[in-house]
Every structure is written in structure tokens, then in C-alpha cells.
Short mmCIF file of C-alpha atoms in Angstrom, two decimals:
data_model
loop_
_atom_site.label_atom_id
_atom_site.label_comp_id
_atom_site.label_asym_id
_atom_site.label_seq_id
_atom_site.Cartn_x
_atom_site.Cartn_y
_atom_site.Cartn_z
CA UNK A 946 22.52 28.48 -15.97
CA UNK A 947 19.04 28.55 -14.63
CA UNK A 948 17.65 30.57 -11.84
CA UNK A 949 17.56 26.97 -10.62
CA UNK A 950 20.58 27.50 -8.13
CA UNK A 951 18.31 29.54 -5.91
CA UNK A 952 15.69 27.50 -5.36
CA UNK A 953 14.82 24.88 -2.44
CA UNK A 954 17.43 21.28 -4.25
CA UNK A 955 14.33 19.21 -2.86
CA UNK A 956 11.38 21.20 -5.08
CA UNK A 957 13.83 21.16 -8.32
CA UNK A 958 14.83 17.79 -7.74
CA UNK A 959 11.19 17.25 -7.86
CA UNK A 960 10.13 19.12 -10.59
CA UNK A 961 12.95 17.88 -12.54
CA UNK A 962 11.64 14.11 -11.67
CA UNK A 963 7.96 15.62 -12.44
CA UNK A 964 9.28 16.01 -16.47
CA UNK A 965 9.81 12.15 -16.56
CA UNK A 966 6.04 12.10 -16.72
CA UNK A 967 5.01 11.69 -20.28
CA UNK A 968 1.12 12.72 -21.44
CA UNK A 969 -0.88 9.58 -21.65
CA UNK A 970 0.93 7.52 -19.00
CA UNK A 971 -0.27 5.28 -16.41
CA UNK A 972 1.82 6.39 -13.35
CA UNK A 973 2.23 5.48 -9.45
CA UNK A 974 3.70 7.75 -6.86
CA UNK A 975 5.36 6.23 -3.95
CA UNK A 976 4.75 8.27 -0.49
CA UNK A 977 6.70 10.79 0.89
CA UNK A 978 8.57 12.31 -1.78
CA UNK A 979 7.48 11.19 -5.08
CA UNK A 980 3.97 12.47 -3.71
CA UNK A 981 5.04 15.92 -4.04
CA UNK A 982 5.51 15.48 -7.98
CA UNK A 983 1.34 16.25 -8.49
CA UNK A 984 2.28 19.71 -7.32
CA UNK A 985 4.38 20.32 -10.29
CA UNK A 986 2.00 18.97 -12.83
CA UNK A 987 -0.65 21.49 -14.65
CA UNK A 988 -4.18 20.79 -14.15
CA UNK A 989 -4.57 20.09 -17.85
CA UNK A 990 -2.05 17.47 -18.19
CA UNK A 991 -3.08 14.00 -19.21
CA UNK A 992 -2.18 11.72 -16.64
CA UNK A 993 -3.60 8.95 -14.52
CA UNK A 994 -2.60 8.56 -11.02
CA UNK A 995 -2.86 5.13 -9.46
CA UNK A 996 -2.51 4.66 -5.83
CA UNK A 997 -2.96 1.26 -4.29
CA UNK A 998 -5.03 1.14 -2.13
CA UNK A 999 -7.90 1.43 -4.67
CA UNK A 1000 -7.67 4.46 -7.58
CA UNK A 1001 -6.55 5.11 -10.73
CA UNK A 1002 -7.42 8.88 -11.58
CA UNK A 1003 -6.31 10.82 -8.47
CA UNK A 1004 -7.03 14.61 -8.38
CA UNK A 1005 -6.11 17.14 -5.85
CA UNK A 1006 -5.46 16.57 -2.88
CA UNK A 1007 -8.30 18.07 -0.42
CA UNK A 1008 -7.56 20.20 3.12
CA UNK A 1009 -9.58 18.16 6.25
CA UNK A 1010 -12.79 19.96 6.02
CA UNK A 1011 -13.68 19.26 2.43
CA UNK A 1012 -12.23 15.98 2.66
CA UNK A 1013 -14.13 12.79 2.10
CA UNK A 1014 -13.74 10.12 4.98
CA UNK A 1015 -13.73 7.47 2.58
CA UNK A 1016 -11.32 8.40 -0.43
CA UNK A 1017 -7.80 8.86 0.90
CA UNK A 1018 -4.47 7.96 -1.19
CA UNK A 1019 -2.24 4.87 -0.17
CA UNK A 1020 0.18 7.47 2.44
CA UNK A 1021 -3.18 8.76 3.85
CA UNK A 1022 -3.63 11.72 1.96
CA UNK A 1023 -7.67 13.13 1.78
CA UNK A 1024 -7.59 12.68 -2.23
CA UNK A 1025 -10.29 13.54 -4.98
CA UNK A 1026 -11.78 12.20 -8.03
CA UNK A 1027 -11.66 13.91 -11.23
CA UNK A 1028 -14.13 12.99 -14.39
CA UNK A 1029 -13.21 9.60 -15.67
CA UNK A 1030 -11.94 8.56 -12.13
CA UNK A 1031 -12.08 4.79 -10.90
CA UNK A 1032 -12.26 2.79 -7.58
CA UNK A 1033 -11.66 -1.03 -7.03
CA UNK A 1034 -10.40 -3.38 -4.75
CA UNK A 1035 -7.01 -4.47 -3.55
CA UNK A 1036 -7.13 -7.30 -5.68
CA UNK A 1037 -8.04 -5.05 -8.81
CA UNK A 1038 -5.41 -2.81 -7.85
CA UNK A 1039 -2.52 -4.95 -7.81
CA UNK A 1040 -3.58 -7.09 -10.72
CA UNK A 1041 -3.04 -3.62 -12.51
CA UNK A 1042 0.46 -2.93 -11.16
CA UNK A 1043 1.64 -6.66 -11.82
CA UNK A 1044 0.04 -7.24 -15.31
CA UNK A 1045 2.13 -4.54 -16.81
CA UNK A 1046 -0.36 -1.83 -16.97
CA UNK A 1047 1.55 0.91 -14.78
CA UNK A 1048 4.30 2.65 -17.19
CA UNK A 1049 6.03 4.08 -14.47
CA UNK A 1050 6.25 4.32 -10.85
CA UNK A 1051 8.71 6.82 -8.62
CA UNK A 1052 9.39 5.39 -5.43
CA UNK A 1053 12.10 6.25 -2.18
CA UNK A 1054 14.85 4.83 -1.12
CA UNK A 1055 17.17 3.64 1.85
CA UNK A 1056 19.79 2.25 -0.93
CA UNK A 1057 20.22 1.76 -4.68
CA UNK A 1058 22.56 -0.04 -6.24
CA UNK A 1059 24.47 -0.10 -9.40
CA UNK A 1060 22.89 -2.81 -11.11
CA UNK A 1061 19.67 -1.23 -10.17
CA UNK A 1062 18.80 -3.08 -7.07
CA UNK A 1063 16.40 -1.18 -4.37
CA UNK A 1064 16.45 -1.21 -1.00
CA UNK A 1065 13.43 0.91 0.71
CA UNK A 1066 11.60 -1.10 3.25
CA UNK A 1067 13.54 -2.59 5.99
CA UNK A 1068 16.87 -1.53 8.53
CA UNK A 1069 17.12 -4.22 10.57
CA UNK A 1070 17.03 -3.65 14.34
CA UNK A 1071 16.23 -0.06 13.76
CA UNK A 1072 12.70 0.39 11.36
CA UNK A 1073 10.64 -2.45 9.66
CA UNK A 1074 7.28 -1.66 9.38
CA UNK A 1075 6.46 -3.88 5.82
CA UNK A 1076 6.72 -3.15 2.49
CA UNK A 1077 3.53 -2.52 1.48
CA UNK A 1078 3.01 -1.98 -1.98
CA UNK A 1079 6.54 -1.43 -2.76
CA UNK A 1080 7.45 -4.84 -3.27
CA UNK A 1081 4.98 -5.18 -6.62
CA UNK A 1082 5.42 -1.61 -7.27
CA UNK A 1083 9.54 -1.97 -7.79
CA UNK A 1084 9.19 -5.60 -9.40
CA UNK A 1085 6.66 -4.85 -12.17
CA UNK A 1086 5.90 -1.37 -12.88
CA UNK A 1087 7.11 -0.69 -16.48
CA UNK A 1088 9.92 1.96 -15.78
CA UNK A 1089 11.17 2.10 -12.39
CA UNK A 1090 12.58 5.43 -10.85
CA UNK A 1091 13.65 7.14 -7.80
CA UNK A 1092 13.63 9.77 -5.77
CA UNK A 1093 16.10 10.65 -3.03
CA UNK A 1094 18.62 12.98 -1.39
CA UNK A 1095 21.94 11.79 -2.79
CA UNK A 1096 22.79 11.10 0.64
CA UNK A 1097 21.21 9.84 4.55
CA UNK A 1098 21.02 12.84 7.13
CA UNK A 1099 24.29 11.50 8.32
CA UNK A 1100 25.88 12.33 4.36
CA UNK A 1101 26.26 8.61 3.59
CA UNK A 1102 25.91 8.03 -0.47
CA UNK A 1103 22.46 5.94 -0.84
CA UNK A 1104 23.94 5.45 -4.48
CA UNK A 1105 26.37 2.09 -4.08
CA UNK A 1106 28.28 -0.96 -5.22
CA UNK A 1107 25.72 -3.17 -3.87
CA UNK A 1108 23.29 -2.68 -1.10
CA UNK A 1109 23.58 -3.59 2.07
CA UNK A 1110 20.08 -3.54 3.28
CA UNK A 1111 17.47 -5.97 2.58
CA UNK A 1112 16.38 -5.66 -1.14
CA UNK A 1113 12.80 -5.05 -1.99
CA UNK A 1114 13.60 -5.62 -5.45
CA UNK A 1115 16.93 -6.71 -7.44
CA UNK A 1116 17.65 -4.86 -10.79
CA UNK A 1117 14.73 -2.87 -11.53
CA UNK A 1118 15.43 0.64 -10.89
CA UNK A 1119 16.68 2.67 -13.96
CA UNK A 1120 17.19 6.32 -12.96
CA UNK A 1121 17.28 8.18 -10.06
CA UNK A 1122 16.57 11.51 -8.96
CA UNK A 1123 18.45 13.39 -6.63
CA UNK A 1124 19.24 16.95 -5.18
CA UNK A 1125 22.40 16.85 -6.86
CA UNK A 1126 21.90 14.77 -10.01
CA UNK A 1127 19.61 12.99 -12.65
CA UNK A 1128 21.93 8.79 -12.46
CA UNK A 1129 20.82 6.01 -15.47
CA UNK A 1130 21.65 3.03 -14.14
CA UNK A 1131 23.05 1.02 -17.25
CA UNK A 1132 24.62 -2.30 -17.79
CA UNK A 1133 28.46 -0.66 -17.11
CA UNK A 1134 27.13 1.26 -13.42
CA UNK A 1135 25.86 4.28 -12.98
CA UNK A 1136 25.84 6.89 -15.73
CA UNK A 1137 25.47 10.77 -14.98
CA UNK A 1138 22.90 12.40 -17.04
CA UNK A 1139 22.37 15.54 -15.67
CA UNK A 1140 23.83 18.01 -12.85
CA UNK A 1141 21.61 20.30 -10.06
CA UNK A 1142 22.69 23.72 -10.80
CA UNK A 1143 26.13 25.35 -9.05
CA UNK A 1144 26.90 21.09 -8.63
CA UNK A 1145 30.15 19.58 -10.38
CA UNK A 1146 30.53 16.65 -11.74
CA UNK A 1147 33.36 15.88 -9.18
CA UNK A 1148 30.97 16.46 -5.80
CA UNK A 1149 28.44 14.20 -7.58
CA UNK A 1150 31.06 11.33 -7.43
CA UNK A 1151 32.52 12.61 -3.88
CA UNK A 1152 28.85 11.63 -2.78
CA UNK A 1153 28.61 8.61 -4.63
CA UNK A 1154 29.30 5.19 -3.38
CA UNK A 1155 30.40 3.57 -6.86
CA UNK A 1156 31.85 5.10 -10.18
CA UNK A 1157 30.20 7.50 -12.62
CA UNK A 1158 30.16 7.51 -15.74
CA UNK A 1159 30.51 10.64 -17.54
CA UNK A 1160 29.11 11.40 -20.34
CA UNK A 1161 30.92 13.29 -23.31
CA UNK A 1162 31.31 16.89 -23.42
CA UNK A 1163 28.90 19.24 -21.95
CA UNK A 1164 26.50 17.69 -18.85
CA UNK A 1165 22.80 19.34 -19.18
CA UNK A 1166 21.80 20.71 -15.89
CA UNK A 1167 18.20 20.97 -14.20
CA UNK B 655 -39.69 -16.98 -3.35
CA UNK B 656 -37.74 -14.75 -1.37
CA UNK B 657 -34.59 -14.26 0.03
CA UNK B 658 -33.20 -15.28 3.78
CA UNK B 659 -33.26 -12.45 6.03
CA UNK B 660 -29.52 -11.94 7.57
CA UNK B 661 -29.56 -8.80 10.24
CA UNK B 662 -28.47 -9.63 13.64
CA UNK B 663 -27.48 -8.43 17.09
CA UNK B 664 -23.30 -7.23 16.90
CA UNK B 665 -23.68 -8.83 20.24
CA UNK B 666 -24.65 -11.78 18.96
CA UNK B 667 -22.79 -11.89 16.10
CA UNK B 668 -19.67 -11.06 17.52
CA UNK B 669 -20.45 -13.84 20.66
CA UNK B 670 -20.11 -16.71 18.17
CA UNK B 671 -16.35 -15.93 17.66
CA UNK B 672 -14.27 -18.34 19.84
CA UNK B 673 -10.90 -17.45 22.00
CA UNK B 674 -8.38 -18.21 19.34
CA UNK B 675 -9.95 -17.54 15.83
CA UNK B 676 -8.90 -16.18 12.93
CA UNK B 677 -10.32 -13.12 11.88
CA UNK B 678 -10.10 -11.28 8.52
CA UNK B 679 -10.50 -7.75 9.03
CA UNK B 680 -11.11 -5.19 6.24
CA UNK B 681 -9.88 -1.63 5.59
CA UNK B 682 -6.53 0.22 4.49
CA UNK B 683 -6.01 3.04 6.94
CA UNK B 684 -9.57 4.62 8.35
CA UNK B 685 -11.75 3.82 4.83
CA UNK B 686 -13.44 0.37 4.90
CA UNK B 687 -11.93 -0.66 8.74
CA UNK B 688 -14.73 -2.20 10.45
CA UNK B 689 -14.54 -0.06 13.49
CA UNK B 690 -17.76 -0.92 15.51
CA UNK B 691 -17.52 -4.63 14.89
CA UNK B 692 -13.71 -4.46 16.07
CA UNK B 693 -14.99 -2.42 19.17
CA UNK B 694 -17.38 -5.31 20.27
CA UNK B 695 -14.87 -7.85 19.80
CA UNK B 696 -12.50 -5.79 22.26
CA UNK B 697 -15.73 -4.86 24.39
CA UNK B 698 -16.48 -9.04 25.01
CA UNK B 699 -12.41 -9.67 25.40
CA UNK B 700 -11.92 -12.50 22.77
CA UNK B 701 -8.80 -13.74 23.05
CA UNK B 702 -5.76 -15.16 20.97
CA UNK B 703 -6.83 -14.05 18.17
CA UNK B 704 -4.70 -13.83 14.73
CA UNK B 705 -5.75 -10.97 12.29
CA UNK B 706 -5.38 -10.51 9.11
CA UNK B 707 -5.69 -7.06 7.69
CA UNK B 708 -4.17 -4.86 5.58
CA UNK B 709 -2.24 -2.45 8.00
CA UNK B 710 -2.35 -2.01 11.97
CA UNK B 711 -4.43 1.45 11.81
CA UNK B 712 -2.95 4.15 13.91
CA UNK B 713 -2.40 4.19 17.58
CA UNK B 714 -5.95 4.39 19.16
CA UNK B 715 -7.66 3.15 16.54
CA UNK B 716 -9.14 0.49 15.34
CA UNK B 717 -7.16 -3.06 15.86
CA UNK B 718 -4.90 -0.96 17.54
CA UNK B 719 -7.24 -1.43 20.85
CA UNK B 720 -7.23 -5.39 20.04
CA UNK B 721 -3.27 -5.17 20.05
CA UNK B 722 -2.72 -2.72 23.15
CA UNK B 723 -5.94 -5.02 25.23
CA UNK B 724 -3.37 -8.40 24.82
CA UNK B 725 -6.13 -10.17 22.64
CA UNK B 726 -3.77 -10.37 19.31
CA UNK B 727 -1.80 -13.36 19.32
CA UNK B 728 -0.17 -12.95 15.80
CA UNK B 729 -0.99 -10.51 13.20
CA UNK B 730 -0.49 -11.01 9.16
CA UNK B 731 -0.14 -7.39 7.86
CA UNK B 732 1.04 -5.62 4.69
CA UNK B 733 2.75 -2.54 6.73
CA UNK B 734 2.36 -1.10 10.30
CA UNK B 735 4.17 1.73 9.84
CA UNK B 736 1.42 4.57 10.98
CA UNK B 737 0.91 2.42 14.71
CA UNK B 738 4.04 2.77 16.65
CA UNK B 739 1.95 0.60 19.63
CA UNK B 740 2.15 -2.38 17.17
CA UNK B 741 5.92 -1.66 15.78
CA UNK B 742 6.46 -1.90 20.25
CA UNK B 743 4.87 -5.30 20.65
CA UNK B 744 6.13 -6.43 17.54
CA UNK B 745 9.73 -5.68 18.57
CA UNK B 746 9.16 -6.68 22.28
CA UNK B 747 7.70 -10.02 21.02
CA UNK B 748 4.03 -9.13 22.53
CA UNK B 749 2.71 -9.98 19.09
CA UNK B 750 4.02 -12.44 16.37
CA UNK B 751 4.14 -10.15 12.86
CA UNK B 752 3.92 -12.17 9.16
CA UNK B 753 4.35 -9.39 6.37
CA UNK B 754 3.16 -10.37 3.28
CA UNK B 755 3.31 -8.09 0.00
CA UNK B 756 0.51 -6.11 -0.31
CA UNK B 757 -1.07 -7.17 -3.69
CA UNK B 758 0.00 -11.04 -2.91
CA UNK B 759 -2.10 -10.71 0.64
CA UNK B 760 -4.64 -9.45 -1.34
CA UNK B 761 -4.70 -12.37 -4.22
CA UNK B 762 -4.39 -15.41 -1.31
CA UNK B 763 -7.64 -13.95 0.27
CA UNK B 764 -9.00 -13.84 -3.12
CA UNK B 765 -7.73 -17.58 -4.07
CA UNK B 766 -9.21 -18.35 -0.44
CA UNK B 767 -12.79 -17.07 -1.25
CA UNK B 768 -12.48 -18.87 -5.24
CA UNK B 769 -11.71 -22.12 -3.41
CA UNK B 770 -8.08 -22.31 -4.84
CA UNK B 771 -5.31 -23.82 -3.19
CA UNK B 772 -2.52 -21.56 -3.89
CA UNK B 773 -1.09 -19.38 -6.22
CA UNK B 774 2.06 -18.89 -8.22
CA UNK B 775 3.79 -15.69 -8.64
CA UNK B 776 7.13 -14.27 -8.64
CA UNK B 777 6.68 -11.38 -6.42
CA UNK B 778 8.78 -11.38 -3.85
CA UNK B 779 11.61 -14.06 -5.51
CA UNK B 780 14.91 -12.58 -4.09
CA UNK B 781 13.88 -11.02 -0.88
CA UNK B 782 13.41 -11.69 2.74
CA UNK B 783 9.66 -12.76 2.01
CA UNK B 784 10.82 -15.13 -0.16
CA UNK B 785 12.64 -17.11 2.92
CA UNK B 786 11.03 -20.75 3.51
CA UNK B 787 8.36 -20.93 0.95
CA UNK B 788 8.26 -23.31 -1.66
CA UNK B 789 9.73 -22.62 -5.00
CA UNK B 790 8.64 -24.10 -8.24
CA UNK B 791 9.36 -24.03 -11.89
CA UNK B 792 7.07 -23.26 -14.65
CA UNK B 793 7.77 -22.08 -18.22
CA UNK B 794 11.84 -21.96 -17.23
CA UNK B 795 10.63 -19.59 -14.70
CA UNK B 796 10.79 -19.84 -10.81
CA UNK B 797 7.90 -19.35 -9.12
CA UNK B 798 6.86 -18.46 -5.14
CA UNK B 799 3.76 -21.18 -4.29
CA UNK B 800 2.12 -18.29 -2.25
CA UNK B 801 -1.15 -20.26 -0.31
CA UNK B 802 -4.52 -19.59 -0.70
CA UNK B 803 -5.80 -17.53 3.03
CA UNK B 804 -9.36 -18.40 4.40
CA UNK B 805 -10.51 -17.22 8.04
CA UNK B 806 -13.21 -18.56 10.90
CA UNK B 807 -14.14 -15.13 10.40
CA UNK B 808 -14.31 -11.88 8.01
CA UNK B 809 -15.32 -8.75 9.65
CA UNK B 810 -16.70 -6.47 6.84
CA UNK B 811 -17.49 -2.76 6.37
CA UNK B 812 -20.09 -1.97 3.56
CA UNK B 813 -21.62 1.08 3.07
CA UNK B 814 -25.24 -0.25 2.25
CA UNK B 815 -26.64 -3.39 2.59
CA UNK B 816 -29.51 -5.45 1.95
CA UNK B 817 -30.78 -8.37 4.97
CA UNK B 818 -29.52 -10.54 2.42
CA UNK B 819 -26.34 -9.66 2.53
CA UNK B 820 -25.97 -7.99 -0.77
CA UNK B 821 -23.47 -5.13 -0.37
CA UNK B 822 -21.80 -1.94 -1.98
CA UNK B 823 -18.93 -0.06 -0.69
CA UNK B 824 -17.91 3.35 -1.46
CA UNK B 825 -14.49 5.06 -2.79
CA UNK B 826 -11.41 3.59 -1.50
CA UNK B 827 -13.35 1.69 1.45
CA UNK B 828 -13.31 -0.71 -1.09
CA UNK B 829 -9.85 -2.19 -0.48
CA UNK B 830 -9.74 -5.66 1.42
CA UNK B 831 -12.93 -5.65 1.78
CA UNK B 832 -14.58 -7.72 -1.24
CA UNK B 833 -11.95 -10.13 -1.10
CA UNK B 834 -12.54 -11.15 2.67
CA UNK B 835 -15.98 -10.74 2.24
CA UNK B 836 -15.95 -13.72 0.12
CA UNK B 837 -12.74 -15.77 2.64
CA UNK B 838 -14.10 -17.08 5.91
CA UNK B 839 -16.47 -19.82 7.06
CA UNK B 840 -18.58 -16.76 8.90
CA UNK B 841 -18.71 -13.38 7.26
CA UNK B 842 -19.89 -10.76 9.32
CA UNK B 843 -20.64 -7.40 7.73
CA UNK B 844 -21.54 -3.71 9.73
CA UNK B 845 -23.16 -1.73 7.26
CA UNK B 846 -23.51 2.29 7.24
CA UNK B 847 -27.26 2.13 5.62
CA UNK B 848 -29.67 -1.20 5.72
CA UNK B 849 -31.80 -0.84 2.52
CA UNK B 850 -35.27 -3.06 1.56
CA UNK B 851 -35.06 -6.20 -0.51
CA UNK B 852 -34.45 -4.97 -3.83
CA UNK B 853 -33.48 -1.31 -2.94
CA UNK B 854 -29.96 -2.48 -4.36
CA UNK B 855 -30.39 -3.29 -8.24
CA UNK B 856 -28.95 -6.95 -8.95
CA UNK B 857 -26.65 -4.51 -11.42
CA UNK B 858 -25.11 -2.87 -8.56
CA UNK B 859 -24.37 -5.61 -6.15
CA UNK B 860 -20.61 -5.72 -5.77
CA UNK B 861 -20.28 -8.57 -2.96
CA UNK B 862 -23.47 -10.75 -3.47
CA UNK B 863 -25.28 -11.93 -0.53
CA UNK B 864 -24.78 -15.92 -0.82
CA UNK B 865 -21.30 -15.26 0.30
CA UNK B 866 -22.36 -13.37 3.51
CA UNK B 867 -23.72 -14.67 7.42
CA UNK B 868 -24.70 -11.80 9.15
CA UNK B 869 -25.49 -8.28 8.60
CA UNK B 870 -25.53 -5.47 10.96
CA UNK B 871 -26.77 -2.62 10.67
CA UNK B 872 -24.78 0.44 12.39
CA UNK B 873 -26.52 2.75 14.62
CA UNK B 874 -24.32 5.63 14.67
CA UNK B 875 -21.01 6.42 12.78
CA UNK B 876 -18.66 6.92 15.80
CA UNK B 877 -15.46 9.53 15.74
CA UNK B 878 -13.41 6.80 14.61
CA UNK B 879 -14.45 6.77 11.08
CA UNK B 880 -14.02 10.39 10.84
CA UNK B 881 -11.67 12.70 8.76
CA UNK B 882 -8.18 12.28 10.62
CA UNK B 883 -6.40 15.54 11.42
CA UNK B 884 -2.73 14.32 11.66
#
């Protein structure tokens, strides 16, 4: 076992979702969360960040007063170029997320579903500001994954049968990231890949709103 | 032979818009939102007006003053997340609120400015924004008919322009911005630095003047289109 089981779940969940990243890829992160992956990739790694609103070839992000008023990310964040960098339009921007070019995007979620349906934009009566992006994002990136705590604040599994909240996109996701556990979804449910350190198998499923599937003999951990 | 001379008085420009138009605006968050313009509109009270833009900006900024002022009617957005003054009229029915998918928002403006009537596309199929539009099928496939957006107006920030109406734009203050610039009967840029005829190489033109009205020339760069501290 690692030294893993000491550190903050939320920065090992992330750096665990940060090895998904494979050199050469074209990859967007979704805000919040998935943001936080940059931190955990070296400076050297060959990568290009796309963000929506008009960049592929993000580089560190900048504190306010060397920030630049016009280059910020698509959740606000004071970004910078790095050599090789590009900016374009909206149009530009989406044509490259919907024609296939982005290999993988990481996004949040409310809910996720078995069968790999998302639900990250919308609870009715209580928070609907638009999906943004994330509609285009979870429908045509090339490999679709997610980041989240296994469970809401209130310890509800986001994992489930079927999701109850308005979908922003039906059967795309397949694997998520949480504090607890790395989930395939696969065409029999929900398959457990690996385990946080110090977690069992059996509080992964306590906090799970639909069967896992185990795998055979030992589970790796992160 | 030389080209038409475009600058203007914002007063002026901003005059011709009628109670009840529809305006394009560009931006996504502070980069590329035509603050200045937006403030004159506010500043002469136009009224019932529809918007189109990206997002809502944040709460004192931007459309933001439009929305809190009562001249928004209905507002066609992507997300309004960062304004919690628009998610409050929104909910209290102050302001009627069409969300649209981001990139698809972006690709009707652009079929509006090619002169396209529509456009097909499967984002979207499945959910919510899906509800009420036509569906087709094409190839065994089922497709959204998403249609083409054009305004009465687009209001535009560049960061140089030419008096004719040539334009670049810098970093992500791209966004929205070429497309709309190119999707309403009047098109009605501010512009950070007004350069001579032929200070902007033909090479470097990224919206070309024959698609723009008016050009005006800012005088200051207020507060607004500063870094924001959050």
C-alpha cells in the first residue's frame, strides 16, 4: 500500500484521473474539478489543452497581476499561452470538439448512470444555469470520463441505475473517477477497476447506487 | 479607389437601435464583451430588447446592467451561471431564458451570417433542448433542424480596426465575436485602437470590413474590461 492513504482523497483522486492522460493527446478539462488535473501534469509533458471558449494549447495558469485581460480559460481562469499555442472562435472551437478531434475530455457530475448516461447541468427547481459546453463536450469527445466524489454532500451515491436528473448526454461516459474508486462503465454495469487506498471493495458498493462488478483476484489500488 | 469611411458617434450609433430589437452581443465572460457599447444602450434606456450572447457576465457587469435596468425582454444564452441577478429574474419570470448548446449557438450565428437556413446536427438529440424542434432523418440517422440566428443588430468588440471596418481581435476575445460580426442587418463594432487605411495587412484581416456598419473607436478602456479579482 501506498503512502496514498494519507493524503487529501480529492488530490489522489485527481492525480490518479491525471494518469488517464496519454502523451500526444488532444484533451478538454471540464471546470471545477477536472481543472485541477494541470497541477499534476509535468511541465514537459506533451499535451494540448483545449478550452472552449477559444484555445487549444493552455499553459499555466497566471495569479491577477500578471494576468492578461483578454486570455482567460472557459471557468474564468487568467490562462497562458505556451509555444505552439492557438486562438479561434467559438465556431472553430466547437467544430473541433464535434468533428472528433478531442481524444478525451473529464467532466463533473450531478449523476452517472450505468449505461453511461450523464447528468451535470440541470436540478430542476433548485440550479439551472445552462449547459454550456458540456452538452458537445459529453456527446462527442472521443473518450468520455469523470470526475466526482462518489457521493453529494448529503452521502447520496451519484453512481446509479439510471439517472434521475435531466441528461446532458445518454451513454457516453466510460469511467469515472472518484475519492473512493477508479468505475468502467461496460455493457453488463459498472465494473470496479481500482480501489482509493484503506477503501474495500464492500464500502465502494455501500456507496454505490447499482451493482459492481468485481473483478478477479487482487483489485490495484491508487 | 478607396474604401468607405465607417467611424461614428456611439451616440449615434447606438440611437438607431429601436425599443424591441434584437441584439447580438459578443464576448464569453469579460474578453471580447462589448462593454462601452452595452453601457450606451443602458445609458439611452432601449427597451424590450432580446439578446443573444454567450453568457450573462457577472453581476454588475456588462448585460448584467441591461437585465437589472428592466430593458431585457428575453435572453438566448449558453450558461448564466456566474450572474446570480439573471438566475433571479430568470426564476421570478422578469426575463424569458432560451439555452442553447454552446457550440450549436455558435454554428446558427454562423449559418445566419453564410445566409443558410438551418442546420442539422445531433447535438442535443435526447435531452431537454431537444424538446419541440423538428427532427429529421438523414443517412438512417436522426437529426435536430437547429435554425440559422440573424439579429437587427451585432454589437462587436475588436481590438483594432480600420474606418472600413476591417477588424482583428486578440486571444480568447475572439469567441462570439466573428460569428456575429458577420449575423445582423447593422453591425456595430467598438474598437480598442482605430488604425489608417491599410495599417491592417489584407493577410491579417480576420472579420473583413464589407460585413461591418459602423465603427467606433473607444476613448478609454473603462474598469470593466479589467483583470477580475474574484
Amino acid at each position: 500500500m501506498s503512502d496514498g492513504n494519507f493524503q487529501d482523497p480529492r488530490i489522489r483522486m485527481v492525480a490518479r484521473a491525471a494518469r488517464e492522460i496519454a502523451p500526444g493527446m488532444v484533451v478538454n478539462l471540464g471546470i471545477g474539478l477536472p481543472t485541477k488535473v494541470i497541477d499534476h501534469l509535468s511541465g514537459d509533458f506533451p499535451v494540448c489543452l483545449h478550452t472552449e471558449n477559444g484555445m487549444a494549447g493552455i499553459g499555466p495558469t497566471l495569479p491577477y497581476e500578471k494576468a492578461d485581460r483578454n486570455l482567460i480559460d472557459a471557468g474564468g481562469a487568467y490562462v497562458s499561452p505556451i509555444p505552439g499555442s492557438s486562438y479561434f472562435d467559438s465556431t472553430v472551437s466547437f467544430a473541433l470538439v464535434r468533428s472528433g478531434r478531442l481524444d478525451l475530455t473529464m467532466l463533473g457530475a450531478f449523476e452517472v448512470a450505468e449505461n453511461g448516461d450523464l447528468a451535470n447541468w440541470k436540478i430542476p427547481g433548485k440550479f439551472s444555469p445552462g449547459a454550456g459546453g458540456a452538452i458537445e463536450l459529453a456527446q462527442k469527445a472521443r473518450r468520455v470520463v469523470v470526475l466526482t466524489t462518489h457521493t453529494d454532500r448529503k452521502g447520496n451515491p451519484k453512481l446509479l441505475r439510471h439517472c434521475t436528473l435531466p441528461l446532458t448526454a445518454k451513454g457516453h461516459v466510460a469511467r469515472i473517477f472518484t475519492d473512493l474508486a477508479v468505475v468502467d462503465v461496460t455493457p453488463r454495469g459498472f465494473q470496479l477497476v481500482e480501489l482509493a487506498g484503506g477503501i474495500t471493495a464492500r464500502e465502494v458498493q455501500e456507496a454505490t447506487g447499482a451493482t459492481l462488478l468485481l473483478p478477479t483476484g487482487n483489485i490495484p489500488t491508487f | 479607389m478607396s474604401l468607405p469611411d465607417k467611424t461614428i458617434a456611439m451616440e449615434e450609433a447606438i440611437a438607431a437601435i429601436p425599443d424591441g430589437a434584437t441584439v447580438m452581443v459578443g464576448g464569453f465572460g469579460v474578453p471580447g464583451t462589448p462593454f462601452t457599447l452595452i453601457r450606451e444602450l443602458v445609458r439611452q434606456g432601449k427597451r424590450n430588447l432580446t439578446l443573444i450572447k454567450n453568457d450573462a457576465n457577472e453581476a454588475g457587469m456588462g448585460i448584467d446592467h441591461l437585465i437589472m435596468a428592466g430593458q431585457v425582454r428575453k435572453l438566448i444564452v449558453t450558461h448564466l451561471g456566474l450572474n446570480g441577478n439573471a438566475i433571479a429574474a430568470m426564476n421570478e419570470g422578469r426575463i424569458e431564458v432560451e439555452f442553447c448548446a454552446q457550440g450549436i449557438l455558435a454554428e446558427r450565428i454562423r449559418a445566419g451570417g453564410a445566409g443558410l437556413q438551418a442546420i442539422l446536427t445531433d447535438i442535443g438529440l435526447d435531452t431537454e433542448l431537444a424538446a419541440g424542434k423538428q427532427v429529421v432523418e438523414m443517412d438512417g440517422k436522426r437529426l435536430l433542424v437547429e435554425p440559422a440566428i440573424r439579429a437587427d443588430v451585432a454589437l462587436i468588440h475588436a481590438d483594432c480596426a480600420d474606418p472600413s471596418g476591417n477588424l482583428t481581435y486578440l486571444a480568447t476575445a475572439r469567441n462570439f465575436n466573428p460569428p456575429m460580426a458577420m449575423a445582423a442587418a447593422r453591425v456595430l463594432v467598438e474598437a480598442e485602437r482605430l488604425v489608417p487605411l491599410g495599417d491592417i495587412s489584407p493577410d491579417a484581416v480576420e472579420t473583413p470590413g464589407v460585413f461591418v456598419d459602423h465603427v467606433c473607436p473607444l476613448i478609454q478602456i473603462s474598469e470593466e474590461y479589467g483583470v477580475v479579482r474574484r
